[in-house]
Every structure is written in structure tokens, then in C-alpha cells.
CSV table of C-alpha atoms in Angstrom, one decimal:
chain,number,residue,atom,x,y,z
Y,15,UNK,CA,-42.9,-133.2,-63.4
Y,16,UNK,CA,-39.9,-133.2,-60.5
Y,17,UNK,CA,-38.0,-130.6,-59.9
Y,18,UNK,CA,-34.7,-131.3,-60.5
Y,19,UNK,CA,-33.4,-129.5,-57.3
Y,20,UNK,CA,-36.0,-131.7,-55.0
Y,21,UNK,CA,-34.5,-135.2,-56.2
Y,22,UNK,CA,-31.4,-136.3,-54.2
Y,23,UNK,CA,-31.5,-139.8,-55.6
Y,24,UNK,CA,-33.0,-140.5,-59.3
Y,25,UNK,CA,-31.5,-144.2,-61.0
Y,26,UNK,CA,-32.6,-144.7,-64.6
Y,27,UNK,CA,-33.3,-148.5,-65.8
Y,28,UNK,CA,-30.1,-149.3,-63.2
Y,29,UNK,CA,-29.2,-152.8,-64.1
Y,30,UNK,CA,-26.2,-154.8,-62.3
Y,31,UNK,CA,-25.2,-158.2,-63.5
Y,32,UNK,CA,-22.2,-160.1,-62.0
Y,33,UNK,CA,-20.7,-162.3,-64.4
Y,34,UNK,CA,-18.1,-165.9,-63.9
Y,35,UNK,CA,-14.5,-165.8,-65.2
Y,36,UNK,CA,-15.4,-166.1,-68.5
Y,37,UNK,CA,-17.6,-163.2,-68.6
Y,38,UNK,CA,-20.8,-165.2,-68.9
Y,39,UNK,CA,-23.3,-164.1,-67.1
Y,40,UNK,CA,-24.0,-165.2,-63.8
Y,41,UNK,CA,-26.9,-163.9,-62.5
Y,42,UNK,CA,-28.5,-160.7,-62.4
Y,43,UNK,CA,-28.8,-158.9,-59.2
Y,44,UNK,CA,-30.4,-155.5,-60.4
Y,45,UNK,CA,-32.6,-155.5,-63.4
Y,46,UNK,CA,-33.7,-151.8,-64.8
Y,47,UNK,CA,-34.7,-150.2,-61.3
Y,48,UNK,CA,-35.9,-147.0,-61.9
Y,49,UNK,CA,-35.7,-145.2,-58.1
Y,50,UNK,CA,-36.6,-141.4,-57.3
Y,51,UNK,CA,-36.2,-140.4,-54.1
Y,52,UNK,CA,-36.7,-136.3,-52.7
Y,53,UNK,CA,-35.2,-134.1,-50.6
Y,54,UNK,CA,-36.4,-134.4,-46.8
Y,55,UNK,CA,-37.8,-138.0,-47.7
Y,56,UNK,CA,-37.6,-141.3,-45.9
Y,57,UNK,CA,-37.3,-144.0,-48.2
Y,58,UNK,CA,-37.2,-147.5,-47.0
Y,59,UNK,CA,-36.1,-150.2,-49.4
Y,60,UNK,CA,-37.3,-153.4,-48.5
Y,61,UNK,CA,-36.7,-157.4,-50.4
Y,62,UNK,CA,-35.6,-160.4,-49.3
Y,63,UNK,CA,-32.3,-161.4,-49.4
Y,64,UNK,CA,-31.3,-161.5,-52.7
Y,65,UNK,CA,-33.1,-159.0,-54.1
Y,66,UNK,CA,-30.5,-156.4,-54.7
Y,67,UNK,CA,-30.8,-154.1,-51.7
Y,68,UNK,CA,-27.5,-153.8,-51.0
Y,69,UNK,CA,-26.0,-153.8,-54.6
Y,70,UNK,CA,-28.4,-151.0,-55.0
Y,71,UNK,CA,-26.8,-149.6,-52.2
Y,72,UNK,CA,-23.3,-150.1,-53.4
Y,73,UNK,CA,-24.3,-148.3,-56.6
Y,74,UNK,CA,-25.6,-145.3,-54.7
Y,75,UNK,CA,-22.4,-145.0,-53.4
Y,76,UNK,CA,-20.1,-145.5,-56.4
Y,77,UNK,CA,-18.7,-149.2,-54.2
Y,78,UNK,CA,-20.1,-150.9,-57.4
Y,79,UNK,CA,-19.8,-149.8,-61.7
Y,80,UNK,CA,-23.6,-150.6,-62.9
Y,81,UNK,CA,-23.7,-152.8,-65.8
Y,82,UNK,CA,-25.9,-150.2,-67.8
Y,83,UNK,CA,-28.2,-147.4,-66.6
Y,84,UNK,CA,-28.0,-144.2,-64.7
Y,85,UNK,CA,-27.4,-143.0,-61.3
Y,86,UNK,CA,-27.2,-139.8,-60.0
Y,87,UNK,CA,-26.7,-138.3,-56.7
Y,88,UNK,CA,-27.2,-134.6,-55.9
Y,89,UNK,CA,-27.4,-134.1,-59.5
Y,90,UNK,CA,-23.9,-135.8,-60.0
Y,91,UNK,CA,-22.9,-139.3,-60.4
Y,92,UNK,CA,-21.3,-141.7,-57.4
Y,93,UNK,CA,-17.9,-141.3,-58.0
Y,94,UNK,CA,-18.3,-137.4,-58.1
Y,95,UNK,CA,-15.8,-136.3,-55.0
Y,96,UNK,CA,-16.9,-133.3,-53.7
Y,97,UNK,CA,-20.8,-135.4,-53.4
Y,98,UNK,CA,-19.0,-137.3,-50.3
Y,99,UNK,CA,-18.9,-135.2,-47.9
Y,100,UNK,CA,-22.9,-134.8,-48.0
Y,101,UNK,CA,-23.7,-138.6,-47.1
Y,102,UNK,CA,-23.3,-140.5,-44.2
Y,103,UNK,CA,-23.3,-144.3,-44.8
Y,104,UNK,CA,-24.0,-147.2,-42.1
Y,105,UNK,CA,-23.3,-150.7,-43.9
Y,106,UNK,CA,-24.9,-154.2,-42.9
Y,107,UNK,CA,-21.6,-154.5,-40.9
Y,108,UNK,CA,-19.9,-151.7,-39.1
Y,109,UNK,CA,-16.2,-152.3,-40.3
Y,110,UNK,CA,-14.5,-150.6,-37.6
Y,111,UNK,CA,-10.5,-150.6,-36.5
Y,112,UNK,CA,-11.0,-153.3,-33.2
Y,113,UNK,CA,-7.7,-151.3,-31.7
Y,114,UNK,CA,-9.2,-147.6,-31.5
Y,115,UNK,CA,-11.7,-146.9,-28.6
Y,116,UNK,CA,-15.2,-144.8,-29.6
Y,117,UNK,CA,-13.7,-141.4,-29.4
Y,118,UNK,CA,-10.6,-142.2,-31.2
Y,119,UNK,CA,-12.8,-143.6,-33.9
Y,120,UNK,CA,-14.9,-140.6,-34.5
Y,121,UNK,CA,-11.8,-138.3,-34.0
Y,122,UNK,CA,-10.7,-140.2,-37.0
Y,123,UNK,CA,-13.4,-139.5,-39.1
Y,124,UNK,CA,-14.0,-136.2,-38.0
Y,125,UNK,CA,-10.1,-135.2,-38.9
Y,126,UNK,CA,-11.3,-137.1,-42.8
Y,127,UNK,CA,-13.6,-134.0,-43.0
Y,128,UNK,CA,-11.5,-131.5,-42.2
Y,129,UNK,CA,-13.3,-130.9,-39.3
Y,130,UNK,CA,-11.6,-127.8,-37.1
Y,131,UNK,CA,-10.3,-129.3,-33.5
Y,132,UNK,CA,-13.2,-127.6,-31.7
Y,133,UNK,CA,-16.0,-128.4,-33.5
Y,134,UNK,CA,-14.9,-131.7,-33.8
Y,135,UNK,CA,-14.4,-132.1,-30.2
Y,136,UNK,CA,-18.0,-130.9,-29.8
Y,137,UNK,CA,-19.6,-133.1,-32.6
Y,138,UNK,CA,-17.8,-136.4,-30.7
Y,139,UNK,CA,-19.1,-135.6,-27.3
Y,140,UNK,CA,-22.8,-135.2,-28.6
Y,141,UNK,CA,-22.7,-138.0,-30.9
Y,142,UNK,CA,-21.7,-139.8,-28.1
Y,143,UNK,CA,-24.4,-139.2,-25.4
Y,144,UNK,CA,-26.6,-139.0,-28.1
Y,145,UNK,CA,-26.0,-143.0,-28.7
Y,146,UNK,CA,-25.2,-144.1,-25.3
Y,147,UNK,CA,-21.5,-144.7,-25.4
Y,148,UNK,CA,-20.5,-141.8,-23.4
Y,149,UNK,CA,-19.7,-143.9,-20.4
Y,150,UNK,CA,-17.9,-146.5,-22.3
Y,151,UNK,CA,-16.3,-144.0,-24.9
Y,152,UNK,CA,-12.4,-145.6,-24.2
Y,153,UNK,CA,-13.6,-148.7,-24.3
Y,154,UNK,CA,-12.0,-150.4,-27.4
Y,155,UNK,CA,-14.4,-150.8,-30.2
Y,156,UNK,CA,-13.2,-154.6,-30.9
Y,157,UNK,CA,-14.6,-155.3,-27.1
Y,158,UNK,CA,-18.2,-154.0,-28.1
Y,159,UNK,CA,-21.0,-155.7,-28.2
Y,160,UNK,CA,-23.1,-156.0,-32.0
Y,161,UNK,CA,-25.5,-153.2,-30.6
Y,162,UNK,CA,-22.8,-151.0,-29.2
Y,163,UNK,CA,-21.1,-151.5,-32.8
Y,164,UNK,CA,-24.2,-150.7,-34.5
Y,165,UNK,CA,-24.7,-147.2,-32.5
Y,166,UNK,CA,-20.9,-146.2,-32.2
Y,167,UNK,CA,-20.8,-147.0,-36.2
Y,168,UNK,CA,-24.5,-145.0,-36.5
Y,169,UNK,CA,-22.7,-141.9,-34.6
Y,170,UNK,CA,-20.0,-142.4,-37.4
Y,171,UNK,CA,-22.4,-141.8,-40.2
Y,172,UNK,CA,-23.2,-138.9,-38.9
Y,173,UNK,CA,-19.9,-137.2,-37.7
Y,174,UNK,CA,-20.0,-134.9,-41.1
Y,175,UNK,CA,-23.9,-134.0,-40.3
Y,176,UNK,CA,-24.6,-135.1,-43.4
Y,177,UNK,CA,-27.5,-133.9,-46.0
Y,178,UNK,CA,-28.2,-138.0,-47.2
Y,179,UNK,CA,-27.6,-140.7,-44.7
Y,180,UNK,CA,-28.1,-144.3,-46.4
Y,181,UNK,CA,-28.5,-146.9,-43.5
Y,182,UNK,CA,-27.8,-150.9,-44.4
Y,183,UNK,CA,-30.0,-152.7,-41.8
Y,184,UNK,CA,-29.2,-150.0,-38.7
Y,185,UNK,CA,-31.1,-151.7,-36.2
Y,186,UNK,CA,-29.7,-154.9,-36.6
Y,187,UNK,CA,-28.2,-156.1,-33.0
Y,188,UNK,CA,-29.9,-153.6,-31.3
Y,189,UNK,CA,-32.1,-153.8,-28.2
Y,190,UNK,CA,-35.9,-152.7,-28.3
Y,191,UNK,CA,-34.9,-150.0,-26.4
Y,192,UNK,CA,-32.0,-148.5,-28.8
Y,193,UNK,CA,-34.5,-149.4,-31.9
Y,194,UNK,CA,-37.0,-146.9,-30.7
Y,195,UNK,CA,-34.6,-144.7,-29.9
Y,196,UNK,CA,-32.9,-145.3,-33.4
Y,197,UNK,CA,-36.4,-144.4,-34.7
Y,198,UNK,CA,-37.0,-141.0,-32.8
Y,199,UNK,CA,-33.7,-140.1,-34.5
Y,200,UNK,CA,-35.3,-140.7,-37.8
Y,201,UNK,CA,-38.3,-138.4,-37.1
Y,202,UNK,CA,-35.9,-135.9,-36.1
Y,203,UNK,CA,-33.0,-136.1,-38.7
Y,204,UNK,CA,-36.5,-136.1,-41.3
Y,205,UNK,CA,-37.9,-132.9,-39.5
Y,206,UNK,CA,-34.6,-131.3,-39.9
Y,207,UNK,CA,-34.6,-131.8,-43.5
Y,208,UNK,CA,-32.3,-134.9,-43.9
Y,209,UNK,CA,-32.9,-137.2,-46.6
Y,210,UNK,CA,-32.8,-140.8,-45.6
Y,211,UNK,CA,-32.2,-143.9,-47.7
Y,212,UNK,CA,-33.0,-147.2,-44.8
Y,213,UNK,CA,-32.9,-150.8,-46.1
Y,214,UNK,CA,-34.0,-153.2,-43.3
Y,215,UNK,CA,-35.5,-156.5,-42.6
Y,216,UNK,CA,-37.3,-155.2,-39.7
Y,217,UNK,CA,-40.9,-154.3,-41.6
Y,218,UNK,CA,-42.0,-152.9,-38.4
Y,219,UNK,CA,-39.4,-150.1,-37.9
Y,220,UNK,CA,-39.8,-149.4,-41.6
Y,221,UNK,CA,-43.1,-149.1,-41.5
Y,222,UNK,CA,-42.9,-146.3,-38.2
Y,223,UNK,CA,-40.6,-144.2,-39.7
Y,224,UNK,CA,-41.1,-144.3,-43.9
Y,225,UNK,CA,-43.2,-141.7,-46.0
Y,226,UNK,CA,-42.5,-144.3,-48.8
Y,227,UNK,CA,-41.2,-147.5,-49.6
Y,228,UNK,CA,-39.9,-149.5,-52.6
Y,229,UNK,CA,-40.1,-153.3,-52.4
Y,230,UNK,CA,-38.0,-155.8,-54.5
Y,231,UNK,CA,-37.5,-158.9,-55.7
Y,232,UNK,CA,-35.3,-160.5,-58.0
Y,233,UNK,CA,-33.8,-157.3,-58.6
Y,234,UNK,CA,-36.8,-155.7,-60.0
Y,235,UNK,CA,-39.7,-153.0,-58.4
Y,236,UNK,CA,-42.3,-155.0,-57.7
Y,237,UNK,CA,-44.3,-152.7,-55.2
Y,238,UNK,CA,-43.8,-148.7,-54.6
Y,239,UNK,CA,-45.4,-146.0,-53.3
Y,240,UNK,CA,-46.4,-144.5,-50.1
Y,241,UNK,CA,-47.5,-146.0,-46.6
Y,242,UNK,CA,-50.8,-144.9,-46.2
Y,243,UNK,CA,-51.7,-145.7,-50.0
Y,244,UNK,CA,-49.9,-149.4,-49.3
Y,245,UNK,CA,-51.4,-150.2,-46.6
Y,246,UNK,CA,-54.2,-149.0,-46.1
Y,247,UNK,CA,-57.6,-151.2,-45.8
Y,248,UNK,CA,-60.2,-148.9,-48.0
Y,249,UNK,CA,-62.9,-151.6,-48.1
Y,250,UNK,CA,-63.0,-151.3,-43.8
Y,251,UNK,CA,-64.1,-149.3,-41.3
Y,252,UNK,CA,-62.7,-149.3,-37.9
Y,253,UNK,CA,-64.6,-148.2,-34.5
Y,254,UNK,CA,-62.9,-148.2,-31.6
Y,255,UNK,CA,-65.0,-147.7,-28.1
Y,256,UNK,CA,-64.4,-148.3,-24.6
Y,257,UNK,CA,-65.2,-151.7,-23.6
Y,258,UNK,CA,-68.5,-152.7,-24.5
Y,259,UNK,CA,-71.4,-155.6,-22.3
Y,260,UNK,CA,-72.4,-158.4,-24.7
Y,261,UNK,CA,-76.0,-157.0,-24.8
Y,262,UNK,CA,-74.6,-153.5,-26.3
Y,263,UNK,CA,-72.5,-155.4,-28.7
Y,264,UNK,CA,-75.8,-157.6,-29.8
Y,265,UNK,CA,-77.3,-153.8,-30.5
Y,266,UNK,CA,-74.4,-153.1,-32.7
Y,267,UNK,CA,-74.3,-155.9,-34.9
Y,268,UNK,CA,-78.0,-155.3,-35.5
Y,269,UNK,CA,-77.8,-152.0,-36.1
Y,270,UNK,CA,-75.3,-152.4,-38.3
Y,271,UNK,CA,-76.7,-155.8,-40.1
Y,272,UNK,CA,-80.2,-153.5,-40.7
Y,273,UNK,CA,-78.2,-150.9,-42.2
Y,274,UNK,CA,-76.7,-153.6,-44.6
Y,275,UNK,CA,-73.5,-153.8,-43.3
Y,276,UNK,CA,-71.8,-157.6,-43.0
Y,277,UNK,CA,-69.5,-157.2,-39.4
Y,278,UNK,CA,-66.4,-159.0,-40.4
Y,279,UNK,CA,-65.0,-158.9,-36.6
Y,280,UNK,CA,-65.3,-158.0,-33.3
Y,281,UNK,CA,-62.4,-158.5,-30.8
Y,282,UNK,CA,-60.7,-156.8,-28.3
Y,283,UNK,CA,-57.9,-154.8,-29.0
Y,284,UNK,CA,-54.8,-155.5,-27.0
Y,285,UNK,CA,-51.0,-153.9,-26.3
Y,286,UNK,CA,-47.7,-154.8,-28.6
Y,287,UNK,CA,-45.4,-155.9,-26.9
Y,288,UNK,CA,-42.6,-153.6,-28.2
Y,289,UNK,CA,-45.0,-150.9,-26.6
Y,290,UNK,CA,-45.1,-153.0,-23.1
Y,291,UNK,CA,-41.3,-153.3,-23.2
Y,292,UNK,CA,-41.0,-150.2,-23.4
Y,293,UNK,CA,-42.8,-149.1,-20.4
Y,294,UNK,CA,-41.4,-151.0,-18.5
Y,295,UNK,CA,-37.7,-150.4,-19.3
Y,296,UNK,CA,-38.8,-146.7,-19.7
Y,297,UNK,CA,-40.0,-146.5,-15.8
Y,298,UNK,CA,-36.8,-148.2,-14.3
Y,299,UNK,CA,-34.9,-145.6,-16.4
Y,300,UNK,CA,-37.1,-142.9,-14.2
Y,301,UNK,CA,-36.4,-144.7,-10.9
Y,302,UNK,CA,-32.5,-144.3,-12.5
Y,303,UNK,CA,-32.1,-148.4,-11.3
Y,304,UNK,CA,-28.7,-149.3,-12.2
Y,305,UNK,CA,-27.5,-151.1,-15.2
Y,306,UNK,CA,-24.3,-152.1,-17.1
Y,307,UNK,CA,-25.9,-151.1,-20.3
Y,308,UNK,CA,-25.8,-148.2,-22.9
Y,309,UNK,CA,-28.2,-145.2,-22.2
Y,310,UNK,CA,-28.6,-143.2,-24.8
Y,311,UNK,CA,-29.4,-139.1,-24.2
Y,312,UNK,CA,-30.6,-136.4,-26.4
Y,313,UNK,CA,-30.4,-135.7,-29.8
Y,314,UNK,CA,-27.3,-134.1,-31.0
Y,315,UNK,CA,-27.9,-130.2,-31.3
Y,316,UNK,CA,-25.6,-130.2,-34.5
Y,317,UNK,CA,-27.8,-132.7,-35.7
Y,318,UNK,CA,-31.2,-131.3,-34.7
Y,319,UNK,CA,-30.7,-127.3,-34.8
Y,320,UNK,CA,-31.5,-125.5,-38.6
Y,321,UNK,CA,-27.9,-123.0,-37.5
Y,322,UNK,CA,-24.8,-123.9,-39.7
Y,323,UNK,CA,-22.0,-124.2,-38.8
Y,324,UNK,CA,-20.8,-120.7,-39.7
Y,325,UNK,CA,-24.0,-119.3,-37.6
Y,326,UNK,CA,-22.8,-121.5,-34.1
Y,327,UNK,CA,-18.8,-120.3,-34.4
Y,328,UNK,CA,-20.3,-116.4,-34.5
Y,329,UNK,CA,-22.2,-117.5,-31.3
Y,330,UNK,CA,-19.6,-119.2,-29.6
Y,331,UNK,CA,-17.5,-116.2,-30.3
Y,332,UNK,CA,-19.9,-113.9,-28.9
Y,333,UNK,CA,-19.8,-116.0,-25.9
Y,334,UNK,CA,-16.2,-116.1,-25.4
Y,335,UNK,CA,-15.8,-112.4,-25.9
Y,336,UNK,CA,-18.0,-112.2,-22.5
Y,337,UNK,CA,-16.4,-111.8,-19.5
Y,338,UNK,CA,-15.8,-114.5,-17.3
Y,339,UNK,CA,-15.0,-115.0,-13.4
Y,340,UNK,CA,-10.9,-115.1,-13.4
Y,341,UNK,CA,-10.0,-118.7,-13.1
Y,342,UNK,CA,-7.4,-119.8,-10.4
Y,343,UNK,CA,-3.8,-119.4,-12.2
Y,344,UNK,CA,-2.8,-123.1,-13.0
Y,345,UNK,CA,0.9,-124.2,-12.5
Y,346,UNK,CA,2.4,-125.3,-15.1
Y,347,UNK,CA,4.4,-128.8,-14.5
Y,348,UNK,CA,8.2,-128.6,-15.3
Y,349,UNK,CA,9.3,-131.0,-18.2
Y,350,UNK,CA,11.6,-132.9,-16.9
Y,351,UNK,CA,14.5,-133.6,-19.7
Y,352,UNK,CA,15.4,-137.5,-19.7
Y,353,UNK,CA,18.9,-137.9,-19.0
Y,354,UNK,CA,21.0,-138.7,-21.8
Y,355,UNK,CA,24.6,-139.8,-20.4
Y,356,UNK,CA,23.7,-143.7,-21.1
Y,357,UNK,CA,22.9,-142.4,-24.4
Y,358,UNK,CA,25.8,-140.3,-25.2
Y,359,UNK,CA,28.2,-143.7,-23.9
Y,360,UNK,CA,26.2,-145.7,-26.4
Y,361,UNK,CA,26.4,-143.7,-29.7
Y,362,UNK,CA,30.4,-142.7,-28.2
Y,363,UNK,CA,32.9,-144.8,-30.5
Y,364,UNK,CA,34.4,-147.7,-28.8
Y,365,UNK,CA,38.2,-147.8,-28.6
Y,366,UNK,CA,39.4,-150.3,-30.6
Y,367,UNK,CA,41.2,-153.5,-28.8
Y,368,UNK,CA,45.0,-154.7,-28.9
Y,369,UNK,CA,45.3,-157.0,-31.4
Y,370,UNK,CA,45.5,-160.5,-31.0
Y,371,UNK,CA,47.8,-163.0,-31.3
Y,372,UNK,CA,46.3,-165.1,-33.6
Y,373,UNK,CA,45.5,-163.6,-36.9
Y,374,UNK,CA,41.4,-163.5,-37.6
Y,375,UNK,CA,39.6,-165.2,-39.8
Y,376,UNK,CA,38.5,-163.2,-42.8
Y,377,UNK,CA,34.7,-163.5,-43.2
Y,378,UNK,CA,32.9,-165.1,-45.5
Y,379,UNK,CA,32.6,-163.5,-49.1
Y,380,UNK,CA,28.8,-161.3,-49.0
Y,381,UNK,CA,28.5,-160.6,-45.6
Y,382,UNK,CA,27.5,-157.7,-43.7
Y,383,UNK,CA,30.0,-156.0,-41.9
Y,384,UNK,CA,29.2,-154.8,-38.1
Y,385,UNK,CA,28.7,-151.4,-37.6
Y,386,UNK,CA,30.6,-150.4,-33.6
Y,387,UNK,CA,28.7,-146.9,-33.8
Y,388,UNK,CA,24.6,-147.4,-32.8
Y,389,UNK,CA,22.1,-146.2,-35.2
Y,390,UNK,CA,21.0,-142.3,-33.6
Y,391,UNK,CA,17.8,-141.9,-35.2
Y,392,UNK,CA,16.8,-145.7,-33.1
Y,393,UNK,CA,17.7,-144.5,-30.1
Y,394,UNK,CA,15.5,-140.7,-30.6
Y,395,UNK,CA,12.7,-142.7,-31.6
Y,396,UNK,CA,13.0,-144.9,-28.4
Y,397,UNK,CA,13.4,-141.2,-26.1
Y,398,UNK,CA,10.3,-140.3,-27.6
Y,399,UNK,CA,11.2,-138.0,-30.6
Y,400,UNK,CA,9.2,-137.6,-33.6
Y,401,UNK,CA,6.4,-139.1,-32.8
Y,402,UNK,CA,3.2,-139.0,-34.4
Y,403,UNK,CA,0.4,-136.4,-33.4
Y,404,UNK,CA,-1.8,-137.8,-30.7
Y,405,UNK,CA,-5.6,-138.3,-31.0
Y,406,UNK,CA,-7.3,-135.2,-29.1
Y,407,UNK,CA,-9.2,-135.7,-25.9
Y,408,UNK,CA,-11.0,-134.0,-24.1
């Protein structure tokens, strides 16, 4: 039996039907799923479209109300509050503000977690390198390519270094290069002790980075269990050897025929090209060639390292309480007050003119009378006053 503290994810005959305006039903997208998924696990869900990967998703998450069935996330169920701040979510589309540029973003979602200024500053330039959008971080997001959206919206799922991270088709958009980098991060996050949730159409990145996958259709498990049980060929044997002469390979095959063994194939074995790509993008990255596009560094150390956060501010105060070379003095710039004589003529009551001749019109029954005297808290906001706070920079 499970232990009850091992299972981040456990979903009990989870069923999901949409219905029509008149409540008929309309079709079924999730049909008595029964999911358990433990702590330090990557679990890939795979299905075609339409088989309820992302509705599964959305139930995870509390998005969606299940029709009947169970679902429970850390123990508690999706709409439980205080489970949020554990899981990191990217979604099929990163639904990000166009307007804000990369480090205004994260600062945004940093200041959602109550993140304190410093370690939030930290967490933003590491999540940044560790993506490669450090160069283009004030860049608006809107101006990104789908790959740069994919790994500035990864980095966002990750701002809260979370305990589960569900990733909606992560890879999607991305370059060979940034999906095997995307999958180095798994390895780590995994070694670290992260608990990953990946749905992807990509079989190939699923298959690198899984210790077990779930495959749907119609809304229902059809396949589950681990990769190595899946996939693996028990009725073969594989031998791999260097390069072998046609009369060497004619002693094989009768060797192996007089031992009763019927040799199903004999070819020679050749590259991927993923791996080939990779070479060869990998060595112009050593000669440093240039290039417009993103580069993505190291691993987060937030991310990577078992400290908490408790553990790295003791450090960091140890550090600061070290002495350190003086620093040149720094002078400080004079604010310069903005003059406010136009100001004080505008808001100074008008005299009144001499009256005229001709007796004026009264006006019209309803309407607004002028005011002579300007509106004062218009003309503060204009100098400047009471703004909002500013997004932090570094």
C-alpha cells in the first residue's frame, strides 16, 4: 500500500462531462481516471488531442469542478489555498501581459508570493540566464518569439521554486537546442526532489525524461506504467560491436542459427539527428560564433541547491557581516524641485470681468456649470505625485 505522505497527486474515478444548454450531455472528456503520481516522480501524460490531457490538467489545478470523483493534491483538494504556492504551472499557451518586459513579468509574480525584494531580485536574474533571456530581459514580452514565450513563461513557473510543477506541452515552439536544455532541467528539478506532471505531444522528450507515463484516449487509461516495463523488447537481444567484414558476420549468423537462434536483423546503426544537431550547434557555442538568438546558462542555484531559503539568508548574512574594501563615497544627485509658479497662476482664481452690456443668456435647464478654479489633484498627478510604486530593477 502507498504511503499517504509519498503521493502528491492521487484522482479517484475523476470523470468530467461538459454538457449543452440544456444540460444534456455533450460529451465526455474524462471518464473515471484513476491517476497516482509520488513525490520526486516524473510523470508524463500522453493522448491525442481529445483525450482529456488538459481537462485533467485543469482539474489538478481546481480551473475546472469534476463532474464526480476525487482529486487531491498534497493531501488537500484543488481549490485548497495555502496548496498554491507549492505548484508551478506552464499552460499550452503562455498567457502573458504583451506590455511588461521579462523582468517586469517575473517581478510581478515574484511580488504574488510575497517574495522579500532581495530574494526576489536574485531568483529573476537566475531564472533569467538560466533560460536565456538575460540579454533580451527589457525586451517586451508581446515582441517575443513562441520559444522565447515558452522559456520566459517556463522561468515563471518556477519563480516560487515550487515542490510540483505541471508543464502543458513546454517544449512547444522551442528550438532543438532549448528542448534539450528544457530536458536537462528535468533531470535536475527530478534529482532535487521536484515532482513533475509534463503533458506533451513530443513522445521523444517524454520518453528522455519520464520514470512513468499514463496514456489516454477518450478520456480513459488505456496504457500505464513505467518506461522500461513499456517499452521494453523482452523477446530480443541486442549486440552491439564495432563494425564487422561480411565474412565475420557470415560466422555470426551461423553461430547463432546452430545455436537455434532465428537472426531477425542485422544493420548498421546510425546517429539521430537531434544528437547531430546538437553537435554541431553545441561546437559553434564553444568557438562563441555570434548569434541573435537566446543562450541559455546554468541551472538556477535556488532551483538546483537542497538549502532553503532560511539556510541561504543566514549565509548571505554571514557574508555581509565580513568586512569589505571601503567603496568610493558616491555623491548623491540634488533633486531638483520643479517649479511651480505656472502652477500656482493656474489654480489662482481669475478676477471676474466687467459686465457687459448686453444681458447673457441663461443656459439651458440641466447643464453643467463651469468651474473657473482648475482641479488640484489633476495637476499633482501631472507633476508626478502619487504615483504608483515602480517595478524594481536591478
Amino acid at each position: 500500500m502507498d504511503d499517504t505522505n509519498d503521493i502528491v497527486i492521487q484522482t479517484f474515478r475523476l470523470t468530467k462531462i461538459f454538457r449543452d444548454f440544456w444540460l444534456r450531455e455533450k460529451v465526455t472528456a474524462v471518464s473515471e481516471l484513476d491517476l497516482t503520481v509520488h513525490r520526486k516522480e516524473v510523470f508524463g501524460l500522453l493522448g491525442p488531442n481529445g483525450s482529456g490531457k488538459s481537462t485533467t490538467i485543469k482539474m489538478l489545478l481546481g480551473l475546472l469542478f469534476p463532474t464526480s470523483g476525487r482529486v487531491t493534491i498534497f493531501g488537500h483538494t484543488p481549490t485548497d489555498v495555502g496548496i498554491k504556492a507549492r505548484i508551478g504551472f506552464l499552460p499550452e499557451e503562455s498567457y502573458l501581459y504583451p506590455f511588461l518586459d521579462a523582468w517586469e513579468t517575473l517581478d510581478f509574480y515574484g511580488r504574488l508570493f510575497h517574495q522579500p525584494r532581495r530574494e526576489r531580485m536574485r531568483r529573476i536574474g537566475k531564472l533569467l540566464e538560466m533560460v536565456g533571456l538575460a540579454s533580451v530581459a527589457y525586451r517586451r514580452v508581446g515582441e517575443y518569439s513562441k520559444g522565447m514565450q515558452r522559456r520566459i513563461g517556463l522561468a515563471q513557473a518556477l519563480i516560487n521554486d515550487p515542490d510540483l510543477l505541471i508543464l502543458d506541452e513546454p517544449t512547444s515552439g522551442m528550438d532543438p537546442v532549448g528542448s534539450r536544455q528544457f530536458k536537462d532541467l528535468i533531470h535536475v528539478l527530478a534529482q532535487r526532489g521536484k515532482t513533475i506532471l509534463l503533458s506533451s505531444h513530443l513522445l521523444a522528450d517524454v520518453e528522455d525524461v519520464s520514470d512513468r507515463v499514463c496514456i489516454l484516449y477518450g478520456g480513459r487509461v488505456r496504457s500505464e506504467g513505467r518506461i522500461e516495463d513499456l517499452l521494453g523488447r523482452h523477446a530480443l537481444t541486442q549486440i552491439t560491436a564495432q563494425r564487422l567484414d561480411d565474412a565475420t558476420l557470415a560466422r555470426v549468423r551461423q553461430v547463432l542459427q546452430q545455436a537455434g537462434c532465428d537472426v531477425v536483423d542485422v544493420t548498421t546503426p546510425r546517429d539521430k539527428l537531434e544528437a547531430l544537431f546538437l553537435r554541431i550547434v553545441q561546437e559553434a557555442q564553444r568557438k562563441k560564433l555570434a548569434t541573435g538568438g537566446a543562450v541559455a546558462g546554468e541551472v538556477a542555484d535556488f532551483l538546483r541547491s537542497g538549502e532553503s531559503d532560511s539556510e541561504q539568508l543566514i549565509q548571505e548574512l554571514v557574508q555581509a557581516a565580513q568586512p569589505a574594501p571601503a567603496a568610493p563615497a558616491v555623491v548623491e544627485p540634488v533633486a531638483v524641485e520643479p517649479a511651480r509658479d505656472v502652477l500656482d497662476e493656474l489654480v489662482e482664481e481669475k478676477p471676474a470681468p466687467p459686465p457687459a452690456a448686453v444681458s447673457p443668456v441663461p443656459p439651458p435647464p440641466g447643464s453643467p456649470l463651469r468651474q473657473d478654479r482648475a482641479d488640484r489633484s489633476v495637476l499633482d498627478e501631472l507633476m508626478g505625485q502619487g504615483q504608483p510604486e515602480e517595478t524594481d530593477r536591478p
